[in-house]
Backbone as a chain_set.jsonl record, in Angstrom:
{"seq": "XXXXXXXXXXXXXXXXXXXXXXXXXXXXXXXXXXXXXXXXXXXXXXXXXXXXXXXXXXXXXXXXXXXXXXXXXXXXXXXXXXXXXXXXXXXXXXXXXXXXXXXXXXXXXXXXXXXXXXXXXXXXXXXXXXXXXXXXXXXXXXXXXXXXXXXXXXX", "coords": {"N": [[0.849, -1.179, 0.0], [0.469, 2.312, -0.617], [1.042, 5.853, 0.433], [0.379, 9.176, -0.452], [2.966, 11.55, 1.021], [2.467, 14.692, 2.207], [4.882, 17.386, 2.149], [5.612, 19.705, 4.63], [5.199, 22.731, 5.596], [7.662, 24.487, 4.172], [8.222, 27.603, 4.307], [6.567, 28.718, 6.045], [7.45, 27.69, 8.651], [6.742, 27.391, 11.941], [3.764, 27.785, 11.851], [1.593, 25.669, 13.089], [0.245, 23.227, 10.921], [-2.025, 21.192, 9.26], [-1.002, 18.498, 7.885], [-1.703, 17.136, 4.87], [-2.194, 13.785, 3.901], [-2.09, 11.483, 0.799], [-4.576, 8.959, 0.073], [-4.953, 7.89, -1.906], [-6.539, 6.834, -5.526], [-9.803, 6.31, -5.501], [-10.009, 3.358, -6.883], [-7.796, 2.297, -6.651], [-6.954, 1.61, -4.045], [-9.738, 0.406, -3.325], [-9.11, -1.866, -4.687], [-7.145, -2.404, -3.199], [-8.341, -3.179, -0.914], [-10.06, -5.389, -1.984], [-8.182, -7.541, -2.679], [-7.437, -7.937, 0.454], [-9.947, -8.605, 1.263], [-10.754, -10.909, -0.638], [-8.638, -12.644, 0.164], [-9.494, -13.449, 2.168], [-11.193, -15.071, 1.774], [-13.579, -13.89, 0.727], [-16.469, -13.803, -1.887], [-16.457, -11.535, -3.601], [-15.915, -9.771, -6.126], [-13.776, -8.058, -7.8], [-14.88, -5.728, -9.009], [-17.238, -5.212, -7.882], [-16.467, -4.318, -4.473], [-15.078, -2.196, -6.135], [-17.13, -0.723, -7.055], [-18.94, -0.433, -4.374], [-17.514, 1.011, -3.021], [-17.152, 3.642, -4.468], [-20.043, 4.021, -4.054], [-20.596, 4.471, -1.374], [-18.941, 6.543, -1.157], [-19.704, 8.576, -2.778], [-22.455, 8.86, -1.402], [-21.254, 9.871, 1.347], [-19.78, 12.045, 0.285], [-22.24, 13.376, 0.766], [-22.478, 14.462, 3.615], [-20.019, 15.465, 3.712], [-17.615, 17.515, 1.827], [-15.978, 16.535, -0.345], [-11.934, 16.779, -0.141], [-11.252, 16.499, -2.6], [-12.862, 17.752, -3.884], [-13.242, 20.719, -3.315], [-10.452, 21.323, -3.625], [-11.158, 21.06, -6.764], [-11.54, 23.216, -9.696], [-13.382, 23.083, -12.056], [-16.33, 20.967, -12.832], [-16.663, 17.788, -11.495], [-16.214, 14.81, -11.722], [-17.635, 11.791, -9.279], [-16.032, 9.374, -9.476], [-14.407, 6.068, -9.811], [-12.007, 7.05, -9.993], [-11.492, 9.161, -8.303], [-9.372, 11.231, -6.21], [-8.632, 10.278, -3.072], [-8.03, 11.484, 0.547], [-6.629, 10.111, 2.979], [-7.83, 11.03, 5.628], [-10.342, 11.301, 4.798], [-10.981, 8.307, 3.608], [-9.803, 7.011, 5.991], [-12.862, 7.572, 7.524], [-14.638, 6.782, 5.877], [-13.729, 3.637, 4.997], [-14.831, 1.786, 7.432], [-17.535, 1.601, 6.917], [-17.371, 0.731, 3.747], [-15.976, -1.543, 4.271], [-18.31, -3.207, 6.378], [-20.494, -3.325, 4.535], [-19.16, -4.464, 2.072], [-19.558, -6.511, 3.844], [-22.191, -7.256, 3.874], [-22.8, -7.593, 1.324], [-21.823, -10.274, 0.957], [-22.667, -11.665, 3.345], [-25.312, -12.161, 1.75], [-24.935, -13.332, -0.37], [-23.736, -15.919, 0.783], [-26.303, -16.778, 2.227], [-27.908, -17.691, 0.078], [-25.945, -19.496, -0.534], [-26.251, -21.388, 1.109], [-28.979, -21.913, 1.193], [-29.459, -23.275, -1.088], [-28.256, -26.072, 0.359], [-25.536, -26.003, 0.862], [-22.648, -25.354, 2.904], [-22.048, -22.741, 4.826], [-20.362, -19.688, 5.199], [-19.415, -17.401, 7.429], [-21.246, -14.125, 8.549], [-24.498, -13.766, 9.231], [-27.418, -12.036, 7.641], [-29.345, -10.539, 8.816], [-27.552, -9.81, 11.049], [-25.665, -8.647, 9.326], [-26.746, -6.37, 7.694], [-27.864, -4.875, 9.779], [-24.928, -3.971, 10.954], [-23.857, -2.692, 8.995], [-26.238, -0.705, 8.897], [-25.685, 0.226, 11.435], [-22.698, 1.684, 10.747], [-23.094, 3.325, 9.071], [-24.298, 5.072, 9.592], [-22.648, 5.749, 11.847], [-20.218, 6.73, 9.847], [-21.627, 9.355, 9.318], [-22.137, 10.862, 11.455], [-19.356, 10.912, 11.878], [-18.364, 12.433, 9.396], [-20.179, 14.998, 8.772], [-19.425, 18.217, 8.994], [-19.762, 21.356, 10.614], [-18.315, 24.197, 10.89], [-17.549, 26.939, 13.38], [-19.36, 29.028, 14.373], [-20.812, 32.818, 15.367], [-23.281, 35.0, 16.613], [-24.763, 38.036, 16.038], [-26.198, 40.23, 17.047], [-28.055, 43.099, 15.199], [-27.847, 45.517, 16.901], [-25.72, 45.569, 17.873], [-25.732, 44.745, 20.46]], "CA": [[0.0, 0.0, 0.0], [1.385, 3.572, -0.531], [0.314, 6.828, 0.251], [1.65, 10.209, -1.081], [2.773, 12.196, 2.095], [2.893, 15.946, 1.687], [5.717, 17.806, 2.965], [5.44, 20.681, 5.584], [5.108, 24.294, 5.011], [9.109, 25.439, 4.472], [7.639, 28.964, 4.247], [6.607, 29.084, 7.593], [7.663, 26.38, 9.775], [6.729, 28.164, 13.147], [2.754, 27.603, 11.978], [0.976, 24.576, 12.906], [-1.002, 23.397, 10.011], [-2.57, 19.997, 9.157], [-0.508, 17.73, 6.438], [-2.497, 16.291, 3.786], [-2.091, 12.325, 3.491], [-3.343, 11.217, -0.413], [-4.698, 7.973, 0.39], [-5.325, 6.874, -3.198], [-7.717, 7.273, -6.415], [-10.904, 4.841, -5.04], [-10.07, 2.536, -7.455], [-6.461, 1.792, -6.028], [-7.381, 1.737, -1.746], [-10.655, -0.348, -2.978], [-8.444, -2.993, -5.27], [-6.031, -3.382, -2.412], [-9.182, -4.061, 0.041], [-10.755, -6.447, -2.098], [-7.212, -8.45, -2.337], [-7.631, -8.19, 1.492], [-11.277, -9.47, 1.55], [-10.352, -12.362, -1.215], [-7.755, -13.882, 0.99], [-10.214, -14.244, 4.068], [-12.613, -15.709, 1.474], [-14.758, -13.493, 0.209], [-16.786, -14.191, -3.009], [-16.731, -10.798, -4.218], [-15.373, -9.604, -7.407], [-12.854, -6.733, -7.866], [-15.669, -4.463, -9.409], [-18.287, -5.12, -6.496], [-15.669, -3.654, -3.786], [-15.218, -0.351, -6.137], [-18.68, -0.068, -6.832], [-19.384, -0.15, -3.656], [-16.062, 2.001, -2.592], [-17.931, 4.59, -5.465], [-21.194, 4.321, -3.754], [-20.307, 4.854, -0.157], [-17.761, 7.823, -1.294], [-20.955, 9.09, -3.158], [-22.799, 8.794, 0.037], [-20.361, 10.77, 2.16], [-20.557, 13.361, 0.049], [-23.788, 14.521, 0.946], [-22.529, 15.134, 4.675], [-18.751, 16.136, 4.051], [-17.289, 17.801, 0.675], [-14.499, 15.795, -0.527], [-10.802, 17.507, -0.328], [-10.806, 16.562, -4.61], [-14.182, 18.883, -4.583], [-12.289, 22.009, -2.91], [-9.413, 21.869, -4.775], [-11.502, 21.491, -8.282], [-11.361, 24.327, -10.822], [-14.431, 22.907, -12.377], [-17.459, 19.677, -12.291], [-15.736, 17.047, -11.302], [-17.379, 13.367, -11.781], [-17.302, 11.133, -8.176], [-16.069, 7.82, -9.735], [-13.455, 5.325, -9.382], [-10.849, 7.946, -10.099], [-11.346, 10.504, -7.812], [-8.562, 10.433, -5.0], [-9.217, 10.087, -1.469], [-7.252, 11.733, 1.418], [-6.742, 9.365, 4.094], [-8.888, 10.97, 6.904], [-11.742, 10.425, 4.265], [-10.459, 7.083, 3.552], [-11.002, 6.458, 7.075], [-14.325, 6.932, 7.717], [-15.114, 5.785, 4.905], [-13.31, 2.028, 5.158], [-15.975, 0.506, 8.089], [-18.418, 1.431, 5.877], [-17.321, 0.162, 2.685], [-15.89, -3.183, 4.773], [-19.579, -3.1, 6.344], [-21.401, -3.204, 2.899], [-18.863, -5.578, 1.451], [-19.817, -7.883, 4.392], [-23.933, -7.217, 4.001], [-23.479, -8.616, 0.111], [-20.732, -11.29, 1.405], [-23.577, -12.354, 3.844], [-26.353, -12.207, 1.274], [-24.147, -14.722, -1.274], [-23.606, -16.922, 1.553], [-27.748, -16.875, 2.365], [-27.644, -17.879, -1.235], [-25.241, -20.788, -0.7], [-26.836, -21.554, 2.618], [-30.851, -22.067, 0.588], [-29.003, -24.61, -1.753], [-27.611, -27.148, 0.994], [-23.95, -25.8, 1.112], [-22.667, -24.496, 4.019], [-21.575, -21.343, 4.238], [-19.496, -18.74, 6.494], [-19.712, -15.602, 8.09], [-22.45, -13.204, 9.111], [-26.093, -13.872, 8.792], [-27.613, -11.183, 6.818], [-29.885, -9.467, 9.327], [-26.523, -8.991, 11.653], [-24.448, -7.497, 8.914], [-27.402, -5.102, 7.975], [-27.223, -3.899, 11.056], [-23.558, -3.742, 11.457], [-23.794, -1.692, 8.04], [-27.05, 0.568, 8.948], [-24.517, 1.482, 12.35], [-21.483, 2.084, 10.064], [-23.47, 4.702, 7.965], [-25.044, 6.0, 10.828], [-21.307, 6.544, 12.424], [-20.388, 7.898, 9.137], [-22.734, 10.571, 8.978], [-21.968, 11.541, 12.461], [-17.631, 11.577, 11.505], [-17.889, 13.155, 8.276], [-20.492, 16.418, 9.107], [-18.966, 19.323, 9.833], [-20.101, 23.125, 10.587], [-17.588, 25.197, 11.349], [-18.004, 27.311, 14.191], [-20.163, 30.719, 13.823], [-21.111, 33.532, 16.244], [-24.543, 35.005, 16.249], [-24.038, 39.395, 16.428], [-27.51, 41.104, 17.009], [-27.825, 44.392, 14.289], [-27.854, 46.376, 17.628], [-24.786, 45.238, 18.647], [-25.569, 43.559, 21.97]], "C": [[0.887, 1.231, 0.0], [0.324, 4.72, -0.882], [1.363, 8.073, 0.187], [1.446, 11.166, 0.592], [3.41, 14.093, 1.733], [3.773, 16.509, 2.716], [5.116, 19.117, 4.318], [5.936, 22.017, 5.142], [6.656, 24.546, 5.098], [9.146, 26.98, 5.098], [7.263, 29.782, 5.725], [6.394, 28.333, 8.387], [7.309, 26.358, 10.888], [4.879, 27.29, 13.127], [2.462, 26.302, 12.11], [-0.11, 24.033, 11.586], [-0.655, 21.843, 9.605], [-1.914, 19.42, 7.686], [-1.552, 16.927, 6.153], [-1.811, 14.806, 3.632], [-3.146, 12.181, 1.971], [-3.0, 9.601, -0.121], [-4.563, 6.969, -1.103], [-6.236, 7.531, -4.222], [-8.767, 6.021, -5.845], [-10.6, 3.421, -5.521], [-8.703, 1.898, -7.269], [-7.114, 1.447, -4.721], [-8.719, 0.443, -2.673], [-9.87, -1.691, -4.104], [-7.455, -3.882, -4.436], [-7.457, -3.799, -1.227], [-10.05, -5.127, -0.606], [-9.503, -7.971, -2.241], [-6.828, -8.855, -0.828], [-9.011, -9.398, 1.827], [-11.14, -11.315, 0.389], [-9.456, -13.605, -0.573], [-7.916, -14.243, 1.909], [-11.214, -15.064, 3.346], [-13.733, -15.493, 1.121], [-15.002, -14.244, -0.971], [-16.681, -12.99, -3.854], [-15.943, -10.84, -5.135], [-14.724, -8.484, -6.96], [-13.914, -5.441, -8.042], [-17.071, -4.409, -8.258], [-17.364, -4.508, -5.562], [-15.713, -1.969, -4.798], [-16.585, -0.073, -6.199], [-19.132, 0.473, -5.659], [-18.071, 0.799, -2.758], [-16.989, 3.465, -3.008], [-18.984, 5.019, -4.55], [-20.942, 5.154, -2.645], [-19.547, 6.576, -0.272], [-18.872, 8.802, -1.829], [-22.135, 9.424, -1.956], [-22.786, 9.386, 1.302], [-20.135, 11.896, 2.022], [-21.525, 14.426, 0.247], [-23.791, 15.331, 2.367], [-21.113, 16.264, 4.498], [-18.5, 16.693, 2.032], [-15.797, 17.324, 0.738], [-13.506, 16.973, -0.392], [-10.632, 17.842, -2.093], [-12.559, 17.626, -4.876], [-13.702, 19.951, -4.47], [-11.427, 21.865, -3.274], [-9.567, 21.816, -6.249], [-11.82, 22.681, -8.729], [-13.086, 24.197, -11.727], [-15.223, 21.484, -11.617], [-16.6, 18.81, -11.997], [-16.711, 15.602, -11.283], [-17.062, 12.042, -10.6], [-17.471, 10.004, -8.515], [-15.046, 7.293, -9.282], [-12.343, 5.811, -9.209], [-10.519, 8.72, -9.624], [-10.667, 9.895, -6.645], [-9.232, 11.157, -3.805], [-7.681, 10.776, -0.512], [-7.186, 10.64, 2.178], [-7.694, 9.745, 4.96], [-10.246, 10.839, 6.19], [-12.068, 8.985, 4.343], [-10.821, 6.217, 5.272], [-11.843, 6.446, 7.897], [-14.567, 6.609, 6.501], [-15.483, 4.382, 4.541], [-14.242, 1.145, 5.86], [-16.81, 0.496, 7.31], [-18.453, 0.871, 4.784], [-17.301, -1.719, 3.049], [-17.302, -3.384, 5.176], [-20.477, -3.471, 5.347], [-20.643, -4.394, 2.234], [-19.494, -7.073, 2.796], [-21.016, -7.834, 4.183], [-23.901, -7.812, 2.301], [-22.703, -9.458, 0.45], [-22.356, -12.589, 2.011], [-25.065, -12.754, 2.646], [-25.61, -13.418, 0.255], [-24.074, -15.608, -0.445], [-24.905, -17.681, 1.931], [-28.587, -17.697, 1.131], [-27.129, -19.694, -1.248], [-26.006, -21.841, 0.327], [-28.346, -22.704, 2.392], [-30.474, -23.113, -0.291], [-28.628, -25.648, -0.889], [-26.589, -27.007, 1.578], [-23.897, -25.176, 2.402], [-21.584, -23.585, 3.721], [-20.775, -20.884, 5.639], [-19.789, -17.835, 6.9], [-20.935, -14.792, 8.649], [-23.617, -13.766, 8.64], [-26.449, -12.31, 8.115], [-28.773, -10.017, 7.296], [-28.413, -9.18, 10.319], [-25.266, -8.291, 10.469], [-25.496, -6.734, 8.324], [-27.562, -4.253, 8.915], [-25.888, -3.439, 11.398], [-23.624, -2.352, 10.009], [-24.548, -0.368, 8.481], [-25.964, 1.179, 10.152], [-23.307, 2.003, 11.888], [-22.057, 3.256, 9.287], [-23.584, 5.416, 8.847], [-23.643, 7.031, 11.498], [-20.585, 7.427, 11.33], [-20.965, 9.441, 9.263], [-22.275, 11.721, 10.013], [-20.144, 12.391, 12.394], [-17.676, 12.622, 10.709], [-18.405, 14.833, 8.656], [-19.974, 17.164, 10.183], [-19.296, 20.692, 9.39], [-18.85, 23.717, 10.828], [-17.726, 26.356, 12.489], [-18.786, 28.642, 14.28], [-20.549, 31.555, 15.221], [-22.546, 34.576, 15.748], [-24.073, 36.766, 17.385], [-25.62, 39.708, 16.484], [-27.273, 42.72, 16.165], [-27.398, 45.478, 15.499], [-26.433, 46.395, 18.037], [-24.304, 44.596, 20.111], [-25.727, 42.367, 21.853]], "O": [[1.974, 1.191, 0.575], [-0.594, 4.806, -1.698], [2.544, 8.131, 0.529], [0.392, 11.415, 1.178], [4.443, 14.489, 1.194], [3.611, 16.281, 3.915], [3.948, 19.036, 4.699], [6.923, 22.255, 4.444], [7.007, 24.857, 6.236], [9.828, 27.418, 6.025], [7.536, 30.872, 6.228], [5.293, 28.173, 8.913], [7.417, 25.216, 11.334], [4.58, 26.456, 13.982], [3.012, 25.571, 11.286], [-1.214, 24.56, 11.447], [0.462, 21.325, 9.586], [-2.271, 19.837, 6.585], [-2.183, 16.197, 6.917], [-0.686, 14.848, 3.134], [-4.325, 12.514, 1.85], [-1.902, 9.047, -0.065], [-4.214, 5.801, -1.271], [-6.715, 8.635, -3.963], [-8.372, 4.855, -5.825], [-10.832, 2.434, -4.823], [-8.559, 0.825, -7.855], [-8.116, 0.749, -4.873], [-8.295, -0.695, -2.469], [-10.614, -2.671, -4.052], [-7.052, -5.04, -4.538], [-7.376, -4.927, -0.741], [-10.776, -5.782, 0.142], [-9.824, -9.132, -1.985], [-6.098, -9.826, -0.635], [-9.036, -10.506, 2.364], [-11.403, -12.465, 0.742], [-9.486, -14.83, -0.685], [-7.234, -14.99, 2.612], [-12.036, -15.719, 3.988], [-14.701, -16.252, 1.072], [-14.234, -15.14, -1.32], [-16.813, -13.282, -5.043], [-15.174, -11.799, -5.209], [-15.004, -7.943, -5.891], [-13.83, -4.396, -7.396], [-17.708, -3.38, -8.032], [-17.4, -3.403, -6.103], [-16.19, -0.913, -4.38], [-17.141, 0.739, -5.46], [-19.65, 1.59, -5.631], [-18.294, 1.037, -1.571], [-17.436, 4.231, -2.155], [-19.004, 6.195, -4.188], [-21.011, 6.378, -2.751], [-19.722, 7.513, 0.507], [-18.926, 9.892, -1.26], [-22.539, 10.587, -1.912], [-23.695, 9.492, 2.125], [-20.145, 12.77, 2.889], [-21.63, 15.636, 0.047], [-24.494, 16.312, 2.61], [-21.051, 17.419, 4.92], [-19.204, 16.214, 1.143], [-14.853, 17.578, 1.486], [-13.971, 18.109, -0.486], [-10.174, 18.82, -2.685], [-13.083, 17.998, -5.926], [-13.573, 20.512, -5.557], [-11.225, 23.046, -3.555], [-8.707, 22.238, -7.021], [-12.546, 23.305, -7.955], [-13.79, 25.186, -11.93], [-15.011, 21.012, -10.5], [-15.468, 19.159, -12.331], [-17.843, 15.556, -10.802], [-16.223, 11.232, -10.995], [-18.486, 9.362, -8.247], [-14.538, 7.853, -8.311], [-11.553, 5.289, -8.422], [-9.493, 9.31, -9.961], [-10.894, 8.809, -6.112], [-9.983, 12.12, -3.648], [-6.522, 10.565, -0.869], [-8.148, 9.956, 1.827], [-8.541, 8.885, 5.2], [-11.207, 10.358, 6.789], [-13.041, 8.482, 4.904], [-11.612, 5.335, 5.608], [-11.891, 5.682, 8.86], [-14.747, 5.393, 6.578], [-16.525, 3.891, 4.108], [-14.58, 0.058, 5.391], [-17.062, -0.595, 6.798], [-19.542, 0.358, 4.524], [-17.951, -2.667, 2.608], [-17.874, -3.866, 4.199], [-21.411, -4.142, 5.785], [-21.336, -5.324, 1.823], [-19.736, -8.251, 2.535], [-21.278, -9.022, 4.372], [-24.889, -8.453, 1.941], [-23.085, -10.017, -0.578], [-22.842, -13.614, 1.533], [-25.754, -13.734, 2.93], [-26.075, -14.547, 0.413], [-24.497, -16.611, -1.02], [-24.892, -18.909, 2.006], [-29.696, -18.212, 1.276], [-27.667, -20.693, -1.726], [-26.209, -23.03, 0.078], [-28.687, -23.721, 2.996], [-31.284, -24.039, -0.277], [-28.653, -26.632, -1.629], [-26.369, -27.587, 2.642], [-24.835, -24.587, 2.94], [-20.674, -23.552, 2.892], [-20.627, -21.472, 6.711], [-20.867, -17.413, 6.481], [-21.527, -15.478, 9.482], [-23.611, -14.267, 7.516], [-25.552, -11.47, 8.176], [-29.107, -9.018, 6.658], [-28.165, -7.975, 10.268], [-24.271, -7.628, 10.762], [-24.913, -5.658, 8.451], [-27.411, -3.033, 8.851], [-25.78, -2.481, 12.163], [-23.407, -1.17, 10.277], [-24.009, 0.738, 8.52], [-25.443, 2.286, 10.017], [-22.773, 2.834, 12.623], [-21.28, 4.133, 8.909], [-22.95, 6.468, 8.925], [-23.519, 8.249, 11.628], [-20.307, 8.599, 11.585], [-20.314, 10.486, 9.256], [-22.082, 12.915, 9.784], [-19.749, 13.532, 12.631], [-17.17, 13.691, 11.051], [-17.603, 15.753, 8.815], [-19.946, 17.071, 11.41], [-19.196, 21.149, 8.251], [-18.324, 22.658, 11.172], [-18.667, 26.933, 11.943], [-17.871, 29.438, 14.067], [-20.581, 30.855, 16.233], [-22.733, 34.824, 14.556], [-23.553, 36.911, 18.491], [-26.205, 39.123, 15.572], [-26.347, 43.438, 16.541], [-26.604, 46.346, 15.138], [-26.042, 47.418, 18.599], [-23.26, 44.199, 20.628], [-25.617, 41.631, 22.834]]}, "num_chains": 1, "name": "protein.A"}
């Protein structure tokens, strides 16, 4: 795995200020977690992990504005290509792992209704493990900024 680490302000070394980690383009970070999830045994495919990398990142959007939205110039299209910082990256990750285990479990439910036996989660506990992974999402990603409230009068 490799992530690009940005250097530190030369300019003015004195200031504290937050280094950028680039975690990846989605479609790198969710190729190396489905070579993670394949070697515990998943069934998924390479393109089910980004899809659902895509979705979730699509998803997250709606509470937080990506870092690749504030530094675009113009539209920008939220697919497999768009890179990820790390502190997106992770909240993001339970969620995506989450979701890959809720179709993991549903293929297995699958294998399960034929005879075979199967592994891992039942498919009402990894819906739930997912609906609380969005849920914690939602809560990581939104952020206000802090504001002060002036009356016209001035008091």
């Amino acid at each position: 795995m490799t992530m690009q680490l940005q250097a530190k302000d030369s300019e003015n070394p004195q200031v504290p200020s937050y280094l950028g980690i680039t975690a990846g383009s989605i479609n790198h970070i969710a190729t190396q977690l489905y070579e993670e999830l394949s070697s515990n045994g998943y069934s998924l495919l390479p393109e089910d992990v980004i899809n659902t990398a895509v979705l979730e990142a699509q998803y997250y959007a709606a509470w937080q504005m990506l870092q690749a939205q504030k530094n675009a110039t113009s539209t920008i299209l939220l697919d497999q290509n768009i890179v990820l910082q790390a502190a997106e990256w992770a909240i993001l990750d339970p969620v995506i792992r989450a979701h890959c285990d809720l179709q993991q479990a549903r293929m297995m439910e699958g294998v399960r209704s034929l005879g075979a036996e199967g592994f891992g989660l039942d498919v009402n506990t990894a819906t739930q493990i997912y609906n609380e992974a969005r849920k914690t999402m939602q809560d990581e990603a939104f952020f206000e900024a802090p504001f002060s409230y002036v009356t016209m009068s001035g008091k």
